[in-house]
Tab-separated table of C-alpha atoms in Angstrom:
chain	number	residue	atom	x	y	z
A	1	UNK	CA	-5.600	-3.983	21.429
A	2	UNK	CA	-8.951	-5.598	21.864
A	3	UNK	CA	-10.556	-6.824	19.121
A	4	UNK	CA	-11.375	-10.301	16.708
A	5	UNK	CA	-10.952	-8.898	12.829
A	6	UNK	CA	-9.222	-6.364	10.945
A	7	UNK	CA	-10.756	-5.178	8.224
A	8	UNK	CA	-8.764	-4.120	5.185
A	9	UNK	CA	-10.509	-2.017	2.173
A	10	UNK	CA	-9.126	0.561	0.090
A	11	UNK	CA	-10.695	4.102	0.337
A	12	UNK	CA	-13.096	3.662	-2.464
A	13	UNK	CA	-14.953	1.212	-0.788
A	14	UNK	CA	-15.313	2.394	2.525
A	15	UNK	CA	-19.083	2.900	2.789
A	16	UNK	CA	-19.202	-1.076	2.862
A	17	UNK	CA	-16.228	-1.270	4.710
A	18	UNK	CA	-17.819	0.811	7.300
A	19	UNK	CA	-21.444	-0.935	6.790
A	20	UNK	CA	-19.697	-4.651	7.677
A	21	UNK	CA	-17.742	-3.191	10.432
A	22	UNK	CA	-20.920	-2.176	12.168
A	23	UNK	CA	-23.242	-5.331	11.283
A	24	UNK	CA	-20.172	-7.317	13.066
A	25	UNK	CA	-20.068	-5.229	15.936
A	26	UNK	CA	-24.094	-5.157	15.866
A	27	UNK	CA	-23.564	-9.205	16.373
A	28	UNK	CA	-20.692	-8.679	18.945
A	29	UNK	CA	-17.982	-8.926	16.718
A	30	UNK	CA	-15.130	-6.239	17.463
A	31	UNK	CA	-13.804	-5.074	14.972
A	32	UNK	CA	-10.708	-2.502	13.832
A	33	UNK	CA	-10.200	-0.441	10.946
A	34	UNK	CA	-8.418	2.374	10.334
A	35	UNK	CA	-8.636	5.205	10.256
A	36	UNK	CA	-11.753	4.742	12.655
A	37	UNK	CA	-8.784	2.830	15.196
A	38	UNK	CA	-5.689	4.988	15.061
A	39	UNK	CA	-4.827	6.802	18.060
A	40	UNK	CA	-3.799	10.903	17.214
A	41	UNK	CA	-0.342	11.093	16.499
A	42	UNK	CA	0.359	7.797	15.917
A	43	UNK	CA	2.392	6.191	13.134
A	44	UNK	CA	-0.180	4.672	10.479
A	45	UNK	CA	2.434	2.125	9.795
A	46	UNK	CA	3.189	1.222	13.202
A	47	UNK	CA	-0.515	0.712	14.084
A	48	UNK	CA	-1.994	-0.873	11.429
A	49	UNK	CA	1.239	-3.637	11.706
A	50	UNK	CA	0.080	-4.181	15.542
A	51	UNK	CA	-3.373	-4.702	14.882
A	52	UNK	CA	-3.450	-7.086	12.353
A	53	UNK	CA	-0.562	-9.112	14.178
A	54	UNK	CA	-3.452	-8.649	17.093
A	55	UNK	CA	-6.444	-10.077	15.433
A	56	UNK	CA	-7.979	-13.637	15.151
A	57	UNK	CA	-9.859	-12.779	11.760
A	58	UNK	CA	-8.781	-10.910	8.537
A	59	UNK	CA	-11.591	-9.447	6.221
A	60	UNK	CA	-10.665	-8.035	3.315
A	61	UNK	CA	-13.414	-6.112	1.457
A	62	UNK	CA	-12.245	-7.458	-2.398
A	63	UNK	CA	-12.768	-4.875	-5.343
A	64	UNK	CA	-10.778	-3.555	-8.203
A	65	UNK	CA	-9.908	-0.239	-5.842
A	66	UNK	CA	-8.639	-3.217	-3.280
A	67	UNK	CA	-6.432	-5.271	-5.953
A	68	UNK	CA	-4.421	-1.876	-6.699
A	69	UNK	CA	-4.220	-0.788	-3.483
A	70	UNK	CA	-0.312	-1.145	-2.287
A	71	UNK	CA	-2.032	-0.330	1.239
A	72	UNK	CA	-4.364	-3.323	0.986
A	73	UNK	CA	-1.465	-5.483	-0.609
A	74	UNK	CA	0.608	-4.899	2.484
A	75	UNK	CA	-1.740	-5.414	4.944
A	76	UNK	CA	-2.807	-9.067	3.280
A	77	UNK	CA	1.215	-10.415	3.069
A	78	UNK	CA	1.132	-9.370	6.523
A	79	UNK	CA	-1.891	-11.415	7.430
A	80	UNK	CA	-0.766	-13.878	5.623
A	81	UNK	CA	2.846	-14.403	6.879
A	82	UNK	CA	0.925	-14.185	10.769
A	83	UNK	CA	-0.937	-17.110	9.232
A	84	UNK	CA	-3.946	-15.723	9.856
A	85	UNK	CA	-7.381	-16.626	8.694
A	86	UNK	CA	-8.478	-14.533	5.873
A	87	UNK	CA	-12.349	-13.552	4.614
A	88	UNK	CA	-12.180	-12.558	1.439
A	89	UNK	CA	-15.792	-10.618	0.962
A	90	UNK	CA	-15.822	-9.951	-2.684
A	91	UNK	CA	-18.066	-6.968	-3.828
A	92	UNK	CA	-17.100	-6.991	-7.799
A	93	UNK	CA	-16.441	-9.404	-10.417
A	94	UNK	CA	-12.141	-8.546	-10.178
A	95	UNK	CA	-9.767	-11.253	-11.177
A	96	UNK	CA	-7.101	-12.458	-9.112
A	97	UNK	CA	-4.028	-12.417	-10.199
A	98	UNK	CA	-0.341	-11.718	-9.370
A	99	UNK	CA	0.145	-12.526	-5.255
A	100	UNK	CA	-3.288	-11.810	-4.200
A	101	UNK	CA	-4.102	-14.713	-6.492
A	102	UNK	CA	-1.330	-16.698	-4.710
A	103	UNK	CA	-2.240	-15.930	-1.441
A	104	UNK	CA	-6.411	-16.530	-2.017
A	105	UNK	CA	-6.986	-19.237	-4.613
A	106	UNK	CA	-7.457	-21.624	-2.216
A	107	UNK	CA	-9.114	-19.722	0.291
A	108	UNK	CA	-13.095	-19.657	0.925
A	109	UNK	CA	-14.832	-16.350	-0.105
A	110	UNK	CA	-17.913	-14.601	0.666
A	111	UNK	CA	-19.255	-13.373	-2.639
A	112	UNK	CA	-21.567	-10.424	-2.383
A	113	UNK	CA	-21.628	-9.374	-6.321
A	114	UNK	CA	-23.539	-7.519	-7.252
A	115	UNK	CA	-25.508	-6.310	-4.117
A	116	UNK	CA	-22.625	-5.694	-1.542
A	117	UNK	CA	-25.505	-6.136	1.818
A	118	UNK	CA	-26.761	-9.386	0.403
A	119	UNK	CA	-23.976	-11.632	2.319
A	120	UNK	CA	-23.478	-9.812	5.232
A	121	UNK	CA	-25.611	-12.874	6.814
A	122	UNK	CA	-22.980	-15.174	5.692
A	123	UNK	CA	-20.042	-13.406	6.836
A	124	UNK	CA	-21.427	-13.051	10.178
A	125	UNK	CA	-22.211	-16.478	10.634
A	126	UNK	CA	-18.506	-17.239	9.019
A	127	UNK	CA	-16.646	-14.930	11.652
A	128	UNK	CA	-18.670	-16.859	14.334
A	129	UNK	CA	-18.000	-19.940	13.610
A	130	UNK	CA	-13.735	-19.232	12.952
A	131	UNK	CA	-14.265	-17.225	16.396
A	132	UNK	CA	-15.584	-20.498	17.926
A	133	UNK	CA	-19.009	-18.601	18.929
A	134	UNK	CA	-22.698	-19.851	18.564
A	135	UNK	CA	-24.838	-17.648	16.835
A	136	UNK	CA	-25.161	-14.194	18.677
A	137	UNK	CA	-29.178	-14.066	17.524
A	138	UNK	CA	-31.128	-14.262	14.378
A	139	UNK	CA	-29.226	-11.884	11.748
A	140	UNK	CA	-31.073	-8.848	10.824
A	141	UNK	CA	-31.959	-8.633	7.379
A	142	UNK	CA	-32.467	-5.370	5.217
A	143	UNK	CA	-30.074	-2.903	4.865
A	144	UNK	CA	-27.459	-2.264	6.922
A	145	UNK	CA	-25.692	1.093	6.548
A	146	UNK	CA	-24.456	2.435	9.624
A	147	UNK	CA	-25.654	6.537	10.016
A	148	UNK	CA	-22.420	7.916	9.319
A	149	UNK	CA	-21.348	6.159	6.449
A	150	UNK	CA	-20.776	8.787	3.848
A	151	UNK	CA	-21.785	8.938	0.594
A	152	UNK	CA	-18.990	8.588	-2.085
A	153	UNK	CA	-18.355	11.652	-4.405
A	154	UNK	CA	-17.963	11.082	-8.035
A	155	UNK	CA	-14.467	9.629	-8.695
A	156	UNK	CA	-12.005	11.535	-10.557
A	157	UNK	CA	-10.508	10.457	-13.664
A	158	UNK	CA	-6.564	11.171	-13.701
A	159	UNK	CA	-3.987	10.519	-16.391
A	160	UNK	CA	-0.453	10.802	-16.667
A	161	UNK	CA	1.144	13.860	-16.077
A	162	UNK	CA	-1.925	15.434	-13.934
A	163	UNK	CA	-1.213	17.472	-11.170
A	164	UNK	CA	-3.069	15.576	-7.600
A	165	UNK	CA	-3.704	17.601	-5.054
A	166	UNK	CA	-6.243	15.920	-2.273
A	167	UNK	CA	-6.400	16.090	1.330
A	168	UNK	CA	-3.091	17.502	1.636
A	169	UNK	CA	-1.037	14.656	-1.104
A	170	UNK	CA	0.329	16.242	-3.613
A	171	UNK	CA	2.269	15.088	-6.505
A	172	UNK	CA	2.024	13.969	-10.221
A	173	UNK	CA	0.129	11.542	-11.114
A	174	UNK	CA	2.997	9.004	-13.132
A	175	UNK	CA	0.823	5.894	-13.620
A	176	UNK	CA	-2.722	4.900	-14.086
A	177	UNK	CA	-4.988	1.891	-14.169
A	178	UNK	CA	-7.134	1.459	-16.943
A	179	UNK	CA	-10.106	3.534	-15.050
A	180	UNK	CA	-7.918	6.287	-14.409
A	181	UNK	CA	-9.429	6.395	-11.131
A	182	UNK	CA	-6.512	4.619	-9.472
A	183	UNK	CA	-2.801	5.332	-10.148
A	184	UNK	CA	0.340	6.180	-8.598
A	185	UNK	CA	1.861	10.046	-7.979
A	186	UNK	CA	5.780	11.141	-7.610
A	187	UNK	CA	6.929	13.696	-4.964
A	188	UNK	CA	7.749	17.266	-6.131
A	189	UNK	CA	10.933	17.242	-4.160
A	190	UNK	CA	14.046	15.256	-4.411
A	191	UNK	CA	16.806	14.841	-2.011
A	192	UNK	CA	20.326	13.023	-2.189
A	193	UNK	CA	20.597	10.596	0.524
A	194	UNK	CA	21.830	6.747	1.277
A	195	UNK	CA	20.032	3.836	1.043
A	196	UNK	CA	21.448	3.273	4.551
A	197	UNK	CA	24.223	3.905	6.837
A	198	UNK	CA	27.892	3.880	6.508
A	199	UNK	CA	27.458	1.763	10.284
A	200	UNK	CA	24.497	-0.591	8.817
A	201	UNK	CA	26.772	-1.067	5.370
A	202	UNK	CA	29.773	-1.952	7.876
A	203	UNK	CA	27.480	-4.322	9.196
A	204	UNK	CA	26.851	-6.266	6.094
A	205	UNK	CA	22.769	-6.469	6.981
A	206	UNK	CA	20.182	-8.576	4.389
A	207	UNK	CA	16.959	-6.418	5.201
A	208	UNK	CA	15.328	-8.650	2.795
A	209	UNK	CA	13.456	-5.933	0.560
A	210	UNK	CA	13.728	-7.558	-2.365
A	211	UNK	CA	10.541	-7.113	-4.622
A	212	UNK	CA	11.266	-5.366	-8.117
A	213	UNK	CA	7.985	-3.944	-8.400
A	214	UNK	CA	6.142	-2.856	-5.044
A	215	UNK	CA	8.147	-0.397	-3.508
A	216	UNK	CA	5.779	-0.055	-0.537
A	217	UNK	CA	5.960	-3.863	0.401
A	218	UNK	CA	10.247	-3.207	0.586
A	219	UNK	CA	9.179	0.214	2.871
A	220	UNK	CA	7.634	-2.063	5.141
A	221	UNK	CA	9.720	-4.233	5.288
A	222	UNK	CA	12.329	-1.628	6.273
A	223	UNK	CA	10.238	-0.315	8.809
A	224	UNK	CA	10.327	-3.152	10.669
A	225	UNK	CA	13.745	-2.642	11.614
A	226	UNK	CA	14.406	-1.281	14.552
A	227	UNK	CA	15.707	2.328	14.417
A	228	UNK	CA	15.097	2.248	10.722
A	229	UNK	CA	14.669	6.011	10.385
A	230	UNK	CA	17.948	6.570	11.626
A	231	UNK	CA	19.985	3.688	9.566
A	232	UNK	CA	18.040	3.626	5.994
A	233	UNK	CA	17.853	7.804	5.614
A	234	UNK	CA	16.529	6.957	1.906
A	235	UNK	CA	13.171	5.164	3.027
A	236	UNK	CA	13.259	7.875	6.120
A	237	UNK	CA	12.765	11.024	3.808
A	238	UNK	CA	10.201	8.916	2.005
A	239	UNK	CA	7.737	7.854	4.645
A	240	UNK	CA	8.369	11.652	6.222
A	241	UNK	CA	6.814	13.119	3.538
A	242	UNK	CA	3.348	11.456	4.787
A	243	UNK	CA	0.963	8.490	4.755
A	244	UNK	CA	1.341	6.116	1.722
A	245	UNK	CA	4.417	7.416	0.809
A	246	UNK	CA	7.504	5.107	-0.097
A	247	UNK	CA	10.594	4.456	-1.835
A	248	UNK	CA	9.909	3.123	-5.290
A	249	UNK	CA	10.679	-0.206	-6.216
A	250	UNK	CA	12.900	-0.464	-9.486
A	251	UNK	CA	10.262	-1.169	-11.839
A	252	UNK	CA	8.731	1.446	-10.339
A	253	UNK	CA	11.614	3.853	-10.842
A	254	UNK	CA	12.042	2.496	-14.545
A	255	UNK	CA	8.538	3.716	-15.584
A	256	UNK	CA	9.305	7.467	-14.108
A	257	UNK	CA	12.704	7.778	-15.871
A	258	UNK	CA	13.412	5.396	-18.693
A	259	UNK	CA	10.161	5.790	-20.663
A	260	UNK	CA	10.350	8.997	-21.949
A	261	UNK	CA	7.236	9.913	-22.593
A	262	UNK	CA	6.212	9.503	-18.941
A	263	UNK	CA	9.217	11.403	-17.713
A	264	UNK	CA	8.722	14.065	-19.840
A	265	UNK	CA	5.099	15.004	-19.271
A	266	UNK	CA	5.624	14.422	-15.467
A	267	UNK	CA	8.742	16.975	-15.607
A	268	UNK	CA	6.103	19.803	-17.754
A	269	UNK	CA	3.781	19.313	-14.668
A	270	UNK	CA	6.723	19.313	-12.055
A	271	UNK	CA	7.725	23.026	-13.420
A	272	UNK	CA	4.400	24.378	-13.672
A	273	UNK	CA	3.652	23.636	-10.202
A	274	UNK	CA	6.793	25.037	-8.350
A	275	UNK	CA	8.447	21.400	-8.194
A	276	UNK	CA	11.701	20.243	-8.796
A	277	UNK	CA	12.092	18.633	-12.258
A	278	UNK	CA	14.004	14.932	-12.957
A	279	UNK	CA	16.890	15.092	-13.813
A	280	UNK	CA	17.215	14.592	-17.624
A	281	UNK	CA	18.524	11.306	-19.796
A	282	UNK	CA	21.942	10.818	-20.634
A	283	UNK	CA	23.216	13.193	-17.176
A	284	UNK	CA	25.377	11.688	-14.557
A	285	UNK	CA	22.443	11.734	-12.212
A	286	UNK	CA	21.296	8.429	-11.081
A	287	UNK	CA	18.246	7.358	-8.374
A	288	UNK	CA	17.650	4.951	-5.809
A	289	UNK	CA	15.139	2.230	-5.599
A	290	UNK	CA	14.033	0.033	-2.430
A	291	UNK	CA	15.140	-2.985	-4.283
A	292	UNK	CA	18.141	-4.571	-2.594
A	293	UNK	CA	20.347	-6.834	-4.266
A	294	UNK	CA	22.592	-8.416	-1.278
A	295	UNK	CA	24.114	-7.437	2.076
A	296	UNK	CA	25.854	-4.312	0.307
A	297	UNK	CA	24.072	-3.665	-2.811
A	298	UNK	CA	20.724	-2.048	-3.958
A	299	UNK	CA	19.469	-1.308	-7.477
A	300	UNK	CA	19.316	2.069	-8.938
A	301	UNK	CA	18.547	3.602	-12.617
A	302	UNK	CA	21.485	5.732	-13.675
A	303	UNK	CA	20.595	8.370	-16.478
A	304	UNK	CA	23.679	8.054	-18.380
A	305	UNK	CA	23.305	5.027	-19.706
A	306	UNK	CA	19.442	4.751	-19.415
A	307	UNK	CA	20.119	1.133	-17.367
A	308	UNK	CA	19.417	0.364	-13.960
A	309	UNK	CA	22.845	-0.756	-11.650
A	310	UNK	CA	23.685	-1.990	-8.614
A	311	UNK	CA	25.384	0.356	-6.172
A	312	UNK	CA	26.510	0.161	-2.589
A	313	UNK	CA	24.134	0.910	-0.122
A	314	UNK	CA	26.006	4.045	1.414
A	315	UNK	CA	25.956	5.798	-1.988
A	316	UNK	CA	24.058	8.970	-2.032
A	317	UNK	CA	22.008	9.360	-5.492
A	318	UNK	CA	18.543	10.860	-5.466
A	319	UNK	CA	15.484	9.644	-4.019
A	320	UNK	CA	12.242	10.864	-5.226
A	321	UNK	CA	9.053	9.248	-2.866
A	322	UNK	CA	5.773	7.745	-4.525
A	323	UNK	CA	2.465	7.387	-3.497
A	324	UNK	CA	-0.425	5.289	-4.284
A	325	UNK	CA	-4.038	6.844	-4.579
């Protein structure tokens, strides 16, 4: 990989994501973002770990889309464990709070509210100077919006217990934010599988996925295990069933099972659409989460006695996959 910054933006802001990633390169910054940068067939995952461990620069496009983003999320704790400097070019009035806040209180933004173009001057000059580079030439002024930046449809408004169906994703939707524009969606399928091997349990391994409530931050931690599609079959089926897709944390698992009035309207959508409904309270069924709780335990939520447990790792409950959108 050749290139100085990585630029991280969720998908609602990718006209300006786009529109910075071209002023850069206008100034002969070289830039990657996905999915401009991914090579056909490869693993999203894989690359997106690679480049950022590969650039000098982060910038993270900041928004409300971006703080809910489990996507954006990852990519920044990666970035920041690489110790790598991070841009924060801020594009609405969203708080911090929770580990963005942690990781970017004390970190020097760019603020572009409420006319996202009017920095791009000032970012420039900023990814020059932490590039060590005098200025390219005088920056360009005016809009910059590169020809095939598209223009964003209307966003949809979802609630819980919606059916989402785009570009391929489907599930139902089991959380929202309060725009109902951003959320997160459960699989239609369920399978019964271990969290990981009998030969990884024998092994008494510390993977280190230990965060309660982002699943997708355990998943990658998990997936940078080598061979971890063949010793953790749980987060395996997960990621299999496509891009964004994870094992839930527990916290995430609690919402789709113990509150009731989720589950229920979530298992009314899951038989209308051909899916396979959760298993009801009080059964003997019980379901995974990517939470792991020491060398041979995980956490799970068993229906019986509406609790979550810890289990040994080479039990095989149900895993259901979520998705953020």
């Amino acid at each position: 990989m050749n290139h100085d910054v990585f630029i991280s933006y969720s998908s609602r802001n990718k006209p300006t994501a786009l529109a910075i990633c071209h002023v850069l390169e206008e100034h002969g910054v070289r830039c990657w973002m996905a999915p401009r940068d991914i090579p056909p067939g490869a693993d999203y995952g894989d690359v997106i770990d690679e480049a950022i461990v590969a650039c000098r620069l982060f910038v993270l496009v900041f928004s409300e889309p971006a703080s809910l983003s489990q996507w954006v999320k990852g990519e920044l704790n990666l970035a920041f464990t690489e110790k790598k400097i991070i841009i924060p070019y801020r594009i609405d009035e969203t708080p911090l709070k929770g580990a963005m806040r942690l990781i970017l209180n004390q970190t020097h933004w760019v603020d572009a509210y409420p006319d996202a173009e009017s920095k791009f001057g000032e970012l420039v000059e900023a990814a020059e100077r932490f590039l060590g580079r005098s200025a390219v030439g005088a920056f360009r002024t005016g809009p910059v919006v590169p020809p095939s930046a598209p223009t964003p449809a209307p966003a949809r408004r979802y609630k819980v217990g919606d059916y989402y169906n785009v570009d391929g994703k489907r599930g139902v939707v089991f959380e929202v934010d309060t725009t109902g524009e951003h959320g997160k969606i459960v699989s239609l399928t369920e399978k019964g599988l271990y969290w990981s091997t009998d030969e990884e349990y024998d092994r008494a391994i510390v993977t280190g996925a230990i965060h309660r409530a982002e699943g997708l931050w355990n998943q990658r931690i998990i997936e940078r295990i080598d061979g971890w599609r063949e010793k953790y079959p749980a987060f395996a089926w997960c990621a299999a069933q496509g891009d964004g897709w994870y094992l839930p944390a527990i916290e995430e698992v609690k919402i789709l099972l113990l509150n009731k009035t989720v589950h229920d309207v979530v298992n009314r959508t899951l038989e209308r659409v051909g899916g396979v409904a959760l298993s009801a309270g009080g059964t003997e069924a019980w379901y995974w989460s990517s939470t792991e709780v020491d060398e041979y335990c995980a956490v799970d939520v068993i229906l019986a006695c509406g609790e979550e447990c810890c289990e040994p790792k080479a039990a095989d409950p149900s895993v259901r996959a979520v998705s953020a959108f």
